[in-house]
Amino acid sequence: MALPPEVCIRGAGIVGRTLALLLARERVRVALVAPSAVAGQEDIRAYALNTASKTLLESLRAWPDAAHATPVREMLVNGDEGGRVQFNAVRQKVDALAWIVDVPALEQRLADAVRFQPQVEIVAEPVPAPLTVVCEGKASTTRDALGVSYAVTRYPQHAIAARLEAAQSHDGVARQWFNDKGEVLALLPMGGAHGRSLALVWSVDQLRAPALLAQSAEEFNAAASEASHGALGPLQLTSERAAWPLARAIADRWTGAMPTPAQGPSAPSSQSWALAGDAAHTVHPLAGQGLNLGLADAAMLADVIKHRDYWRSVGDARLLRRYERARRADVLQMSLATDGLQQLFSHSAGPLPALRNWGMRGFDRTRLLKHWIANQAMGLKA
């Protein structure tokens, strides 16, 4: 890159690479900090991406092929005492409610796109720039060094992820079960519209998680089959299991001025920073909206930079405040919604179980409200 970068992005995950490509498309020079990859264990992550995220990634030519992006044509959400909510793509008049995307395949498409983008330079260490965007994830060291408070509310739960093979075809249906302990089991369809491959995300009590991880494959298969009420027949593990503690969090500041400008003849006179993705916020995974929120951050930040006045720097404080105001509102809305659902099912005393399941059945019959909620989840705000 002949000229110095205008934006330095710290973190080359999905959100960081997406932001780099969006900015490069607008002829913004980007330095993307991507340390050398370290070989690790098998990556079994899968994300539910909504229509807005799919449209965004397609515009960057980074959407995975059909073998790695399975459309969800129906979603079944089951309560603990007969409550049930059903969402259907046909009734929503869309091709799919969401797409279950294999993370390694998506990361590879983004990496390929970045490699052929001349406006993006891959660097091993951060470099001075008018704007530094922190996309390092929830454990961001840069965010901590900036003195940003990251308010974390921990759930007494761990998420267990794995890949499974079902005895029956999933037929493009995503299934979810809540129990009266606040635990949530999700079976997400993979391997094509009529495949039998599933991504499991199981939010369980933190004291129960170690026992489930220590079970033999046969014992875990039986536990998962029981928790899913045999909806797809016996389930078989096809991967290792991974687990992590669950929490919701939000940074108290998403933008600001760098405390000490970098020195040197090529250093910009003033520098700003912004947070995006998990470095700014995390939510409970029960609604599958974590990455969608992060990609929406990238889209909004790129948009405010694209439409800035010609005389404004990419690190202009007013631009960054506009980004923060717009995204914080959406994130708080989703965070409160997912937290409310988790809390609703974490208590089993008194009349609450009957009331919440009655509420689920009533909600399932409200067409207009269901349609609106589904549109919000798909990123279709209208």
PDB file of N, CA and C in Angstrom, residues 202 208 210-227 235-237 241:
ATOM      1  N   TRP A 202     -26.164 -26.346  23.038  1.00  0.00           N
ATOM      2  CA  TRP A 202     -26.919 -26.774  24.210  1.00  0.00           C
ATOM      3  C   TRP A 202     -26.474 -25.922  25.395  1.00  0.00           C
ATOM      4  N   ARG A 208     -23.711 -28.887  35.410  1.00  0.00           N
ATOM      5  CA  ARG A 208     -24.005 -30.082  34.622  1.00  0.00           C
ATOM      6  C   ARG A 208     -23.069 -30.218  33.429  1.00  0.00           C
ATOM      7  N   PRO A 210     -19.743 -30.063  32.888  1.00  0.00           N
ATOM      8  CA  PRO A 210     -18.589 -30.967  32.919  1.00  0.00           C
ATOM      9  C   PRO A 210     -18.979 -32.439  32.788  1.00  0.00           C
ATOM     10  N   ALA A 211     -20.115 -32.822  33.376  1.00  0.00           N
ATOM     11  CA  ALA A 211     -20.554 -34.213  33.288  1.00  0.00           C
ATOM     12  C   ALA A 211     -20.916 -34.581  31.858  1.00  0.00           C
ATOM     13  N   LEU A 212     -21.598 -33.665  31.153  1.00  0.00           N
ATOM     14  CA  LEU A 212     -21.958 -33.940  29.761  1.00  0.00           C
ATOM     15  C   LEU A 212     -20.717 -34.034  28.868  1.00  0.00           C
ATOM     16  N   LEU A 213     -19.725 -33.201  29.148  1.00  0.00           N
ATOM     17  CA  LEU A 213     -18.501 -33.243  28.358  1.00  0.00           C
ATOM     18  C   LEU A 213     -17.695 -34.508  28.628  1.00  0.00           C
ATOM     19  N   ALA A 214     -17.814 -35.032  29.846  1.00  0.00           N
ATOM     20  CA  ALA A 214     -17.052 -36.221  30.218  1.00  0.00           C
ATOM     21  C   ALA A 214     -17.722 -37.523  29.785  1.00  0.00           C
ATOM     22  N   GLN A 215     -18.977 -37.447  29.362  1.00  0.00           N
ATOM     23  CA  GLN A 215     -19.682 -38.659  28.955  1.00  0.00           C
ATOM     24  C   GLN A 215     -19.033 -39.300  27.728  1.00  0.00           C
ATOM     25  N   SER A 216     -19.212 -40.584  27.616  1.00  0.00           N
ATOM     26  CA  SER A 216     -18.809 -41.259  26.387  1.00  0.00           C
ATOM     27  C   SER A 216     -19.712 -40.785  25.250  1.00  0.00           C
ATOM     28  N   ALA A 217     -19.300 -41.051  24.024  1.00  0.00           N
ATOM     29  CA  ALA A 217     -20.111 -40.653  22.874  1.00  0.00           C
ATOM     30  C   ALA A 217     -21.499 -41.266  22.959  1.00  0.00           C
ATOM     31  N   GLU A 218     -21.567 -42.514  23.361  1.00  0.00           N
ATOM     32  CA  GLU A 218     -22.862 -43.206  23.443  1.00  0.00           C
ATOM     33  C   GLU A 218     -23.755 -42.563  24.495  1.00  0.00           C
ATOM     34  N   GLU A 219     -23.182 -42.200  25.644  1.00  0.00           N
ATOM     35  CA  GLU A 219     -23.968 -41.565  26.703  1.00  0.00           C
ATOM     36  C   GLU A 219     -24.450 -40.183  26.266  1.00  0.00           C
ATOM     37  N   PHE A 220     -23.576 -39.442  25.602  1.00  0.00           N
ATOM     38  CA  PHE A 220     -23.967 -38.107  25.145  1.00  0.00           C
ATOM     39  C   PHE A 220     -25.042 -38.198  24.065  1.00  0.00           C
ATOM     40  N   ASN A 221     -24.903 -39.154  23.162  1.00  0.00           N
ATOM     41  CA  ASN A 221     -25.928 -39.370  22.136  1.00  0.00           C
ATOM     42  C   ASN A 221     -27.293 -39.596  22.776  1.00  0.00           C
ATOM     43  N   ALA A 222     -27.309 -40.431  23.796  1.00  0.00           N
ATOM     44  CA  ALA A 222     -28.576 -40.747  24.479  1.00  0.00           C
ATOM     45  C   ALA A 222     -29.146 -39.513  25.170  1.00  0.00           C
ATOM     46  N   ALA A 223     -28.268 -38.710  25.812  1.00  0.00           N
ATOM     47  CA  ALA A 223     -28.738 -37.514  26.514  1.00  0.00           C
ATOM     48  C   ALA A 223     -29.311 -36.497  25.537  1.00  0.00           C
ATOM     49  N   ALA A 224     -28.636 -36.298  24.399  1.00  0.00           N
ATOM     50  CA  ALA A 224     -29.116 -35.341  23.402  1.00  0.00           C
ATOM     51  C   ALA A 224     -30.409 -35.835  22.759  1.00  0.00           C
ATOM     52  N   SER A 225     -30.504 -37.133  22.497  1.00  0.00           N
ATOM     53  CA  SER A 225     -31.723 -37.692  21.906  1.00  0.00           C
ATOM     54  C   SER A 225     -32.907 -37.521  22.845  1.00  0.00           C
ATOM     55  N   GLU A 226     -32.656 -37.725  24.147  1.00  0.00           N
ATOM     56  CA  GLU A 226     -33.734 -37.561  25.139  1.00  0.00           C
ATOM     57  C   GLU A 226     -34.159 -36.102  25.247  1.00  0.00           C
ATOM     58  N   ALA A 227     -33.175 -35.191  25.296  1.00  0.00           N
ATOM     59  CA  ALA A 227     -33.488 -33.773  25.432  1.00  0.00           C
ATOM     60  C   ALA A 227     -34.245 -33.239  24.224  1.00  0.00           C
ATOM     61  N   LEU A 235     -29.579 -39.743  17.803  1.00  0.00           N
ATOM     62  CA  LEU A 235     -28.557 -38.804  17.342  1.00  0.00           C
ATOM     63  C   LEU A 235     -27.171 -39.403  17.575  1.00  0.00           C
ATOM     64  N   GLN A 236     -26.247 -39.102  16.668  1.00  0.00           N
ATOM     65  CA  GLN A 236     -24.888 -39.631  16.757  1.00  0.00           C
ATOM     66  C   GLN A 236     -23.880 -38.488  16.661  1.00  0.00           C
ATOM     67  N   LEU A 237     -22.931 -38.432  17.590  1.00  0.00           N
ATOM     68  CA  LEU A 237     -21.863 -37.445  17.539  1.00  0.00           C
ATOM     69  C   LEU A 237     -20.972 -37.686  16.325  1.00  0.00           C
ATOM     70  N   ARG A 241     -16.589 -32.245  21.204  1.00  0.00           N
ATOM     71  CA  ARG A 241     -17.462 -31.297  21.872  1.00  0.00           C
ATOM     72  C   ARG A 241     -16.650 -30.104  22.369  1.00  0.00           C
TER      73      ARG A 241
END
